[in-house]
Amino acid sequence: MEKERIKLVSEPVQMDDGEAAEHDPLVGKVIAGHLEILSILGAGGMSTVYKAQHLLLDRLVAVKLVQAGQFKAKATMRFQQEAKAATKLNHPNIATVREFGVDEEGSAYLVMDFVEGMPLSDAIKKASSLDAARTRKLMIQICEGLKHAHEAGVVHRDLKPANIILSPGEGGQETAKLVDFGIAKIVDEESQANLTQTGEVFGTPNYMSPEQCL
């Protein structure tokens, strides 16, 4: 029997200009008892991504926090079930999801590895274009990460250069890391009524397959 596909949807994340980060009430606070929020990495319509210190693991992480009230009780349970699938992804080309839960304010969250590096989108802008050898190496890594996720029944749903981090390594080597496997399919379903009325779709049209855009 074919594995059931668990679709995860990620919102387009736009980098904050720093001013909003200064006024974000969570910066400097500890949520869920062990996640110290350090700064904002990006924000979308339903969620915010923070750089945080995991006080139990003593390591830097990225925390995607879904605003309280976005989920109903049943949806929260399904979110947790589907997020659990993402924690099983263990691959050098995927930023690992370490944990998930609901904080004291009722906001659902995912904790992912914090990846140092530059988004592929920024690398393309900086260099105008990538040479063939570098492109080939990165594409192989990206495909390996996707293959691992698909074999586990997990689909990214918003794969684009901004969601691929180029992490520097020794000797000038770089590793492509897929990030933002983040918000579960239930976010899509909870918003479906409004989306149907407005004709909006999840994902980034320029990087979606034709059948998804139609």
XYZ file of N, CA and C in Angstrom:
642
model
N 0.847 -1.203 0.000
C 0.000 0.000 0.000
C 0.879 1.248 0.000
N 0.513 2.193 -0.839
C 1.295 3.422 -0.913
C 1.154 4.210 0.381
N 2.271 4.773 0.826
C 2.239 5.543 2.066
C 1.330 6.757 1.911
N 0.620 7.060 2.979
C -0.226 8.245 2.978
C 0.655 9.479 2.979
N 0.373 10.403 2.094
C 1.165 11.615 1.991
C 0.753 12.613 3.064
N 1.703 13.094 3.797
C 1.443 14.121 4.806
C 1.983 15.424 4.260
N 1.111 16.345 3.902
C 1.531 17.574 3.243
C 1.765 18.667 4.272
N 2.917 19.289 4.195
C 3.229 20.396 5.073
C 3.289 21.659 4.241
N 2.648 22.709 4.724
C 2.626 23.956 3.972
C 3.426 25.001 4.715
N 4.227 25.742 4.002
C 5.007 26.807 4.617
C 4.607 28.131 4.003
N 4.483 29.150 4.825
C 4.155 30.460 4.326
C 5.389 31.131 3.756
N 5.204 32.028 2.787
C 6.334 32.828 2.354
C 6.850 33.643 3.529
N 8.124 33.541 3.821
C 8.705 34.245 4.957
C 9.481 35.446 4.467
N 9.159 36.621 4.970
C 9.862 37.828 4.601
C 10.707 38.284 5.773
N 11.943 38.638 5.473
C 12.847 39.042 6.528
C 12.400 40.361 7.127
N 12.524 40.449 8.425
C 12.132 41.639 9.150
C 13.213 42.694 9.033
N 12.836 43.972 9.117
C 13.812 45.046 8.971
C 14.481 45.419 10.285
N 14.164 44.721 11.358
C 14.801 44.978 12.643
C 13.942 45.829 13.558
N 13.174 46.749 12.986
C 12.338 47.618 13.806
C 11.241 46.829 14.489
N 10.604 45.917 13.729
C 9.549 45.092 14.317
C 10.119 44.174 15.377
N 11.350 43.679 15.139
C 11.974 42.783 16.106
C 12.183 43.484 17.438
N 12.525 44.755 17.363
C 12.775 45.519 18.581
C 11.519 45.630 19.428
N 10.342 45.649 18.774
C 9.088 45.821 19.495
C 8.338 44.506 19.694
N 8.888 43.404 19.231
C 8.218 42.121 19.418
C 8.262 41.743 20.893
N 7.107 41.518 21.515
C 7.067 41.243 22.954
C 7.718 39.928 23.364
N 7.908 39.011 22.424
C 8.491 37.716 22.780
C 10.016 37.739 22.836
N 10.639 38.683 22.144
C 12.103 38.736 22.143
C 12.613 38.970 23.563
N 13.486 38.082 24.012
C 14.024 38.168 25.367
C 13.268 37.327 26.377
N 12.146 36.746 25.952
C 11.352 35.925 26.866
C 11.568 34.436 26.605
N 11.128 33.611 27.556
C 11.209 32.157 27.428
C 9.801 31.621 27.210
N 9.618 30.842 26.159
C 8.315 30.232 25.902
C 8.433 28.719 26.051
N 7.325 28.085 26.320
C 7.261 26.624 26.488
C 8.233 26.129 27.552
N 8.687 27.028 28.410
C 9.538 26.642 29.528
C 11.004 26.452 29.220
N 11.386 26.423 27.925
C 12.785 26.123 27.615
C 13.302 26.748 26.326
N 12.513 27.620 25.707
C 12.939 28.251 24.462
C 13.078 29.754 24.671
N 14.315 30.221 24.747
C 14.569 31.649 24.957
C 14.636 32.346 23.598
N 13.686 33.239 23.350
C 13.597 33.926 22.066
C 14.663 35.021 21.993
N 15.490 34.958 20.953
C 16.599 35.902 20.809
C 16.310 37.000 19.788
N 15.723 36.641 18.663
C 15.459 37.631 17.616
C 14.496 37.049 16.590
N 13.998 37.921 15.712
C 13.109 37.491 14.634
C 13.939 37.155 13.400
N 13.634 36.020 12.787
C 14.272 35.654 11.523
C 13.389 36.014 10.335
N 12.085 35.939 10.528
C 11.161 36.266 9.454
C 9.731 36.153 9.931
N 8.796 36.637 9.118
C 7.393 36.610 9.524
C 6.497 36.466 8.311
N 5.370 35.796 8.516
C 4.358 35.643 7.478
C 3.011 36.014 8.057
N 1.939 35.747 7.322
C 0.620 36.142 7.773
C 0.138 35.397 8.996
N 0.517 34.128 9.136
C 0.029 33.309 10.238
C 1.096 32.958 11.259
N 2.344 33.163 10.927
C 3.397 32.703 11.829
C 4.607 33.621 11.805
N 5.448 33.451 12.818
C 6.718 34.172 12.912
C 7.812 33.165 13.201
N 8.968 33.351 12.584
C 10.110 32.475 12.821
C 11.135 33.232 13.655
N 11.527 32.625 14.764
C 12.470 33.254 15.686
C 13.773 32.456 15.782
N 14.845 33.159 16.036
C 16.087 32.519 16.466
C 15.993 32.397 17.975
N 16.299 31.225 18.505
C 16.126 30.998 19.940
C 17.229 30.111 20.495
N 17.369 30.162 21.807
C 18.290 29.277 22.512
C 17.465 28.185 23.181
N 17.766 26.935 22.838
C 17.095 25.805 23.478
C 17.818 25.547 24.792
N 17.175 25.887 25.903
C 17.831 25.837 27.209
C 18.114 24.419 27.679
N 17.367 23.444 27.204
C 17.605 22.057 27.612
C 18.707 21.409 26.785
N 18.724 21.707 25.495
C 19.732 21.131 24.611
C 20.989 21.988 24.521
N 20.906 23.225 25.028
C 22.023 24.174 24.985
C 22.519 24.362 23.553
N 21.583 24.732 22.671
C 21.943 24.955 21.276
C 20.997 25.979 20.663
N 21.459 26.610 19.590
C 20.624 27.559 18.873
C 19.635 26.800 17.993
N 18.407 27.292 17.949
C 17.369 26.679 17.128
C 16.555 27.774 16.448
N 15.756 27.370 15.477
C 14.779 28.262 14.860
C 13.401 27.793 15.303
N 12.584 28.716 15.760
C 11.247 28.376 16.258
C 10.198 29.038 15.380
N 9.352 28.237 14.767
C 8.222 28.777 14.007
C 7.009 28.744 14.913
N 6.445 29.912 15.185
C 5.332 30.053 16.121
C 4.084 30.472 15.357
N 3.044 29.648 15.430
C 1.763 29.957 14.791
C 0.917 30.740 15.778
N 0.377 31.850 15.340
C -0.392 32.715 16.222
C -1.533 31.963 16.893
N -1.716 32.227 18.181
C -2.806 31.605 18.933
C -4.138 31.971 18.284
N -5.043 31.003 18.244
C -6.345 31.253 17.653
C -6.460 30.800 16.208
N -5.326 30.461 15.575
C -5.374 29.984 14.197
C -5.945 28.566 14.115
N -5.771 27.805 15.204
C -6.225 26.414 15.215
C -7.381 26.211 16.187
N -8.326 25.359 15.806
C -9.325 24.864 16.736
C -8.715 23.675 17.463
N -9.394 23.194 18.514
C -8.839 22.108 19.329
C -8.519 20.870 18.491
N -9.458 20.470 17.642
C -9.242 19.284 16.818
C -8.101 19.507 15.837
N -8.030 20.721 15.307
C -6.975 21.037 14.347
C -5.609 21.011 15.010
N -5.542 21.461 16.262
C -4.274 21.440 16.987
C -3.775 20.016 17.151
N -4.689 19.096 17.450
C -4.307 17.694 17.603
C -3.757 17.141 16.294
N -4.409 17.477 15.198
C -3.949 17.004 13.895
C -2.619 17.647 13.528
N -2.464 18.909 13.881
C -1.193 19.595 13.633
C -0.055 18.851 14.312
N -0.273 18.452 15.549
C 0.759 17.746 16.295
C 1.058 16.385 15.678
N 0.012 15.703 15.213
C 0.210 14.394 14.590
C 1.028 14.516 13.307
N 0.723 15.527 12.511
C 1.411 15.687 11.244
C 2.821 16.237 11.441
N 2.981 17.120 12.431
C 4.316 17.647 12.714
C 5.244 16.535 13.189
N 4.664 15.535 13.838
C 5.459 14.406 14.317
C 6.175 13.716 13.161
N 5.525 13.681 12.008
C 6.143 13.055 10.837
C 7.410 13.797 10.436
N 7.389 15.119 10.546
C 8.556 15.914 10.155
C 9.741 15.662 11.074
N 9.475 15.318 12.331
C 10.583 15.055 13.260
C 11.329 13.779 12.896
N 10.729 12.938 12.071
C 11.372 11.684 11.681
C 12.333 11.862 10.510
N 12.323 13.051 9.904
C 13.238 13.311 8.796
C 14.630 13.570 9.347
N 15.555 12.738 8.976
C 16.936 12.867 9.445
C 17.865 12.726 8.247
N 18.305 13.862 7.719
C 19.106 13.849 6.495
C 20.019 15.070 6.488
N 21.236 14.927 5.994
C 22.177 16.058 5.995
C 21.725 17.245 5.161
N 20.759 17.048 4.271
C 20.287 18.150 3.434
C 18.916 18.664 3.848
N 18.512 18.347 5.079
C 17.258 18.850 5.642
C 17.525 19.399 7.036
N 17.027 20.604 7.301
C 17.118 21.162 8.650
C 16.141 20.388 9.533
N 16.658 19.685 10.506
C 15.857 18.770 11.312
C 14.846 19.493 12.192
N 13.612 18.970 12.225
C 12.599 19.438 13.172
C 12.817 18.675 14.467
N 13.133 19.391 15.537
C 13.489 18.762 16.809
C 12.286 18.448 17.689
N 11.313 19.338 17.694
C 10.148 19.121 18.556
C 9.009 20.021 18.110
N 7.854 19.820 18.704
C 6.678 20.631 18.415
C 5.801 20.630 19.648
N 4.872 21.555 19.701
C 3.978 21.601 20.850
C 3.118 22.844 20.834
N 2.522 23.141 21.972
C 1.693 24.328 22.152
C 2.197 25.051 23.394
N 2.460 26.347 23.275
C 3.018 27.080 24.411
C 1.927 27.541 25.380
N 2.339 28.328 26.368
C 1.430 28.760 27.432
C 0.281 29.624 26.918
N 0.492 30.293 25.788
C -0.533 31.174 25.236
C -1.441 30.459 24.235
N -1.190 29.170 24.034
C -2.000 28.419 23.089
C -1.509 28.485 21.658
N -0.284 28.969 21.463
C 0.292 29.054 20.122
C 1.041 27.767 19.791
N 0.742 27.186 18.642
C 1.459 25.985 18.204
C 2.844 26.389 17.713
N 3.837 25.520 17.952
C 5.194 25.860 17.525
C 5.943 24.624 17.043
N 6.938 24.881 16.200
C 7.870 23.865 15.732
C 9.282 24.357 16.018
N 10.128 23.475 16.481
C 11.527 23.811 16.752
C 12.399 23.086 15.736
N 13.159 23.864 14.975
C 14.021 23.311 13.933
C 15.474 23.673 14.205
N 16.382 22.946 13.579
C 17.789 23.310 13.654
C 17.973 24.715 13.096
N 18.792 25.515 13.769
C 19.156 26.823 13.233
C 20.326 26.622 12.287
N 20.154 27.031 11.041
C 21.177 26.808 10.017
C 21.873 28.121 9.692
N 23.167 28.178 9.954
C 23.966 29.339 9.573
C 24.192 29.290 8.071
N 24.084 30.426 7.429
C 24.354 30.440 6.005
C 23.500 31.449 5.267
N 23.519 31.340 3.949
C 22.825 32.277 3.070
C 21.749 31.547 2.268
N 20.546 32.124 2.181
C 19.529 31.512 1.325
C 20.017 31.455 -0.120
N 19.643 30.416 -0.825
C 20.023 30.291 -2.228
C 19.540 31.492 -3.026
N 18.403 32.040 -2.654
C 17.873 33.217 -3.350
C 18.837 34.391 -3.265
N 19.455 34.585 -2.091
C 20.427 35.671 -1.934
C 21.700 35.390 -2.717
N 22.103 34.116 -2.747
C 23.310 33.743 -3.492
C 23.127 34.016 -4.981
N 21.931 33.753 -5.485
C 21.644 34.001 -6.903
C 21.673 35.493 -7.199
N 21.087 36.294 -6.310
C 21.097 37.745 -6.504
C 22.521 38.292 -6.460
N 23.306 37.752 -5.549
C 24.675 38.237 -5.366
C 25.556 37.908 -6.559
N 25.390 36.713 -7.111
C 26.264 36.261 -8.199
C 25.622 36.404 -9.578
N 24.372 36.833 -9.635
C 23.604 36.923 -10.882
C 23.274 35.534 -11.428
N 24.262 34.656 -11.459
C 24.031 33.277 -11.885
C 25.082 32.388 -11.237
N 24.777 31.101 -11.112
C 25.709 30.145 -10.521
C 26.352 29.324 -11.632
N 27.630 29.014 -11.461
C 28.297 28.227 -12.495
C 27.747 26.803 -12.509
N 27.992 26.115 -13.612
C 27.400 24.795 -13.835
C 27.810 23.778 -12.781
N 29.093 23.768 -12.412
C 29.581 22.779 -11.447
C 28.930 22.974 -10.083
N 28.831 24.221 -9.646
C 28.220 24.513 -8.348
C 26.736 24.177 -8.373
N 26.084 24.543 -9.462
C 24.657 24.260 -9.599
C 24.391 22.763 -9.547
N 25.227 21.997 -10.232
C 25.058 20.544 -10.261
C 25.176 19.952 -8.858
N 26.189 20.387 -8.103
C 26.391 19.874 -6.747
C 25.201 20.197 -5.852
N 24.713 21.437 -5.958
C 23.591 21.846 -5.116
C 22.315 21.099 -5.492
N 22.071 20.927 -6.777
C 20.863 20.230 -7.217
C 20.859 18.779 -6.751
N 22.012 18.139 -6.784
C 22.096 16.754 -6.305
C 21.734 16.692 -4.822
N 22.261 17.638 -4.036
C 21.969 17.658 -2.602
C 20.488 17.921 -2.345
N 19.918 18.864 -3.083
C 18.502 19.187 -2.918
C 17.632 17.972 -3.244
N 17.959 17.294 -4.326
C 17.196 16.106 -4.727
C 17.333 14.978 -3.710
N 18.520 14.846 -3.123
C 18.715 13.816 -2.101
C 17.840 14.103 -0.884
N 17.771 15.370 -0.486
C 16.927 15.738 0.646
C 15.456 15.487 0.361
N 15.007 15.863 -0.840
C 13.615 15.647 -1.224
C 13.291 14.160 -1.313
N 14.209 13.383 -1.841
C 14.000 11.938 -1.947
C 13.760 11.335 -0.566
N 14.575 11.751 0.397
C 14.423 11.244 1.765
C 13.052 11.622 2.328
N 12.645 12.878 2.126
C 11.351 13.330 2.645
C 10.198 12.589 1.979
N 10.268 12.438 0.673
C 9.181 11.775 -0.049
C 9.062 10.308 0.333
N 10.184 9.671 0.581
C 10.141 8.269 1.012
C 9.489 8.134 2.383
N 9.544 9.208 3.177
C 8.901 9.213 4.493
C 7.454 9.691 4.410
N 6.988 10.031 3.195
C 5.616 10.486 3.020
C 5.405 11.939 3.356
N 6.469 12.742 3.332
C 6.376 14.163 3.671
C 6.669 14.995 2.425
N 5.807 15.985 2.156
C 5.961 16.854 0.996
C 6.182 18.285 1.469
N 7.117 18.988 0.857
C 7.455 20.344 1.309
C 6.348 21.342 0.996
N 5.918 21.407 -0.240
C 4.828 22.247 -0.741
C 5.208 23.700 -0.988
N 6.392 24.126 -0.630
C 6.803 25.487 -1.000
C 8.309 25.525 -1.224
N 8.784 24.617 -2.051
C 10.214 24.559 -2.333
C 10.596 25.695 -3.278
N 11.523 26.520 -2.853
C 11.990 27.662 -3.637
C 13.356 28.073 -3.100
N 14.108 28.892 -3.844
C 15.457 29.283 -3.406
C 15.512 29.883 -2.004
N 14.467 30.605 -1.601
C 14.472 31.226 -0.272
C 14.391 30.197 0.842
N 13.911 28.986 0.529
C 13.793 27.927 1.530
C 14.903 26.888 1.416
N 15.992 27.287 0.777
C 17.188 26.448 0.686
C 18.363 27.262 1.209
N 18.956 26.822 2.311
C 20.068 27.543 2.919
C 21.383 26.898 2.511
N 22.336 27.722 2.081
C 23.669 27.240 1.742
C 24.548 27.408 2.967
N 24.822 26.300 3.623
C 25.586 26.317 4.868
C 27.064 26.095 4.570
N 27.933 27.037 4.968
C 29.363 26.895 4.678
C 30.007 25.801 5.513
N 31.003 25.135 4.927
C 31.722 24.079 5.631
C 33.213 24.245 5.471
N 33.955 23.239 5.863
C 35.402 23.296 5.781
C 35.865 23.251 4.330
N 36.967 23.950 4.070
C 37.547 23.931 2.734
C 36.699 24.600 1.677
N 35.819 25.504 2.101
C 34.985 26.204 1.134
C 33.810 25.403 0.614
N 33.622 24.204 1.140
C 32.486 23.385 0.720
C 31.192 23.959 1.291
N 30.100 23.771 0.601
C 28.807 24.239 1.093
C 27.784 23.116 1.003
N 26.857 23.151 1.953
C 25.809 22.136 2.010
C 24.454 22.799 1.847
N 23.641 22.280 0.945
C 22.284 22.786 0.766
C 21.378 22.162 1.816
N 20.669 23.007 2.544
C 19.752 22.540 3.584
C 18.332 23.007 3.255
N 17.411 22.074 3.153
C 16.013 22.424 2.954
C 15.416 22.832 4.292
N 14.794 23.998 4.329
C 14.192 24.487 5.566
C 12.714 24.768 5.341
N 12.036 25.044 6.442
C 10.630 25.446 6.419
C 9.705 24.344 5.940
N 9.941 23.119 6.436
C 8.966 22.057 6.248
C 7.801 22.291 7.217
N 7.819 23.404 7.838
C 7.094 23.915 8.970
C 5.651 23.676 9.273
N 4.692 24.408 8.692
C 3.316 24.356 9.179
C 2.550 23.240 8.494
N 1.844 22.433 9.271
C 1.170 21.258 8.723
C 0.003 21.610 7.815
N -0.431 20.616 7.072
C -1.519 20.750 6.107
C -2.763 21.361 6.729
N -2.940 21.174 8.016
C -4.152 21.648 8.675
C -4.299 23.158 8.576
N -3.195 23.903 8.483
C -3.288 25.353 8.308
C -4.009 25.660 7.010
N -3.653 24.918 5.982
C -4.300 25.071 4.681
C -5.793 24.806 4.796
N -6.137 23.719 5.477
C -7.538 23.326 5.575
C -8.348 24.315 6.406
N -7.741 24.837 7.463
C -8.449 25.789 8.316
C -8.767 27.074 7.561
N -7.949 27.410 6.566
C -8.127 28.653 5.824
C -8.850 28.444 4.501
N -9.263 27.224 4.225
C -9.756 26.874 2.902
C -10.961 27.696 2.475
N -11.877 27.971 3.381
C -13.082 28.711 3.007
C -12.729 30.082 2.452
N -11.872 30.802 3.158
C -11.477 32.131 2.705
C -10.684 32.063 1.412
N -9.817 31.070 1.306
C -8.985 30.948 0.119
C -9.835 30.660 -1.112
N -10.880 29.861 -0.926
C -11.746 29.530 -2.048
C -12.440 30.777 -2.569
N -12.824 31.653 -1.654
C -13.515 32.866 -2.050
C -12.583 33.834 -2.764
N -11.350 33.919 -2.316
C -10.426 34.892 -2.885
C -9.639 34.337 -4.057
N -9.637 33.002 -4.219
C -8.893 32.392 -5.304
C -7.413 32.287 -5.027
N -6.990 32.493 -3.793
C -5.581 32.418 -3.445
C -5.140 30.963 -3.347
N -3.839 30.751 -3.479
C -3.271 29.418 -3.335
C -2.086 29.489 -2.404
N -1.761 28.340 -1.795
C -0.590 28.267 -0.939
C 0.632 27.942 -1.777
N 1.754 28.490 -1.357
C 2.990 28.272 -2.089
C 3.364 29.521 -2.866
N 4.431 29.429 -3.628
C 4.930 30.547 -4.413
C 4.747 30.205 -5.887
N 3.824 30.889 -6.598
C 3.475 30.514 -7.971
C 4.659 30.315 -8.908
N 5.685 31.161 -8.808
C 6.828 31.038 -9.716
C 7.575 29.720 -9.562
N 7.384 29.051 -8.431
C 8.105 27.805 -8.171
C 7.167 26.615 -8.002
N 5.902 26.796 -8.369
C 4.931 25.714 -8.262
C 4.794 24.992 -9.592
N 4.369 23.730 -9.529
C 4.108 22.986 -10.757
C 2.856 23.556 -11.422
N 2.752 23.451 -12.748
C 1.605 24.042 -13.465
C 0.255 23.573 -12.945
N 0.143 22.277 -12.610
C -1.164 21.769 -12.176
C -1.592 22.357 -10.836
N -0.628 22.806 -10.004
C -0.988 23.436 -8.739
C -1.460 24.858 -8.954
N -0.898 25.533 -9.935
C -1.265 26.927 -10.195
C -2.639 27.046 -10.839
N -3.021 26.030 -11.619
C -4.291 26.097 -12.350
C -5.483 25.864 -11.437
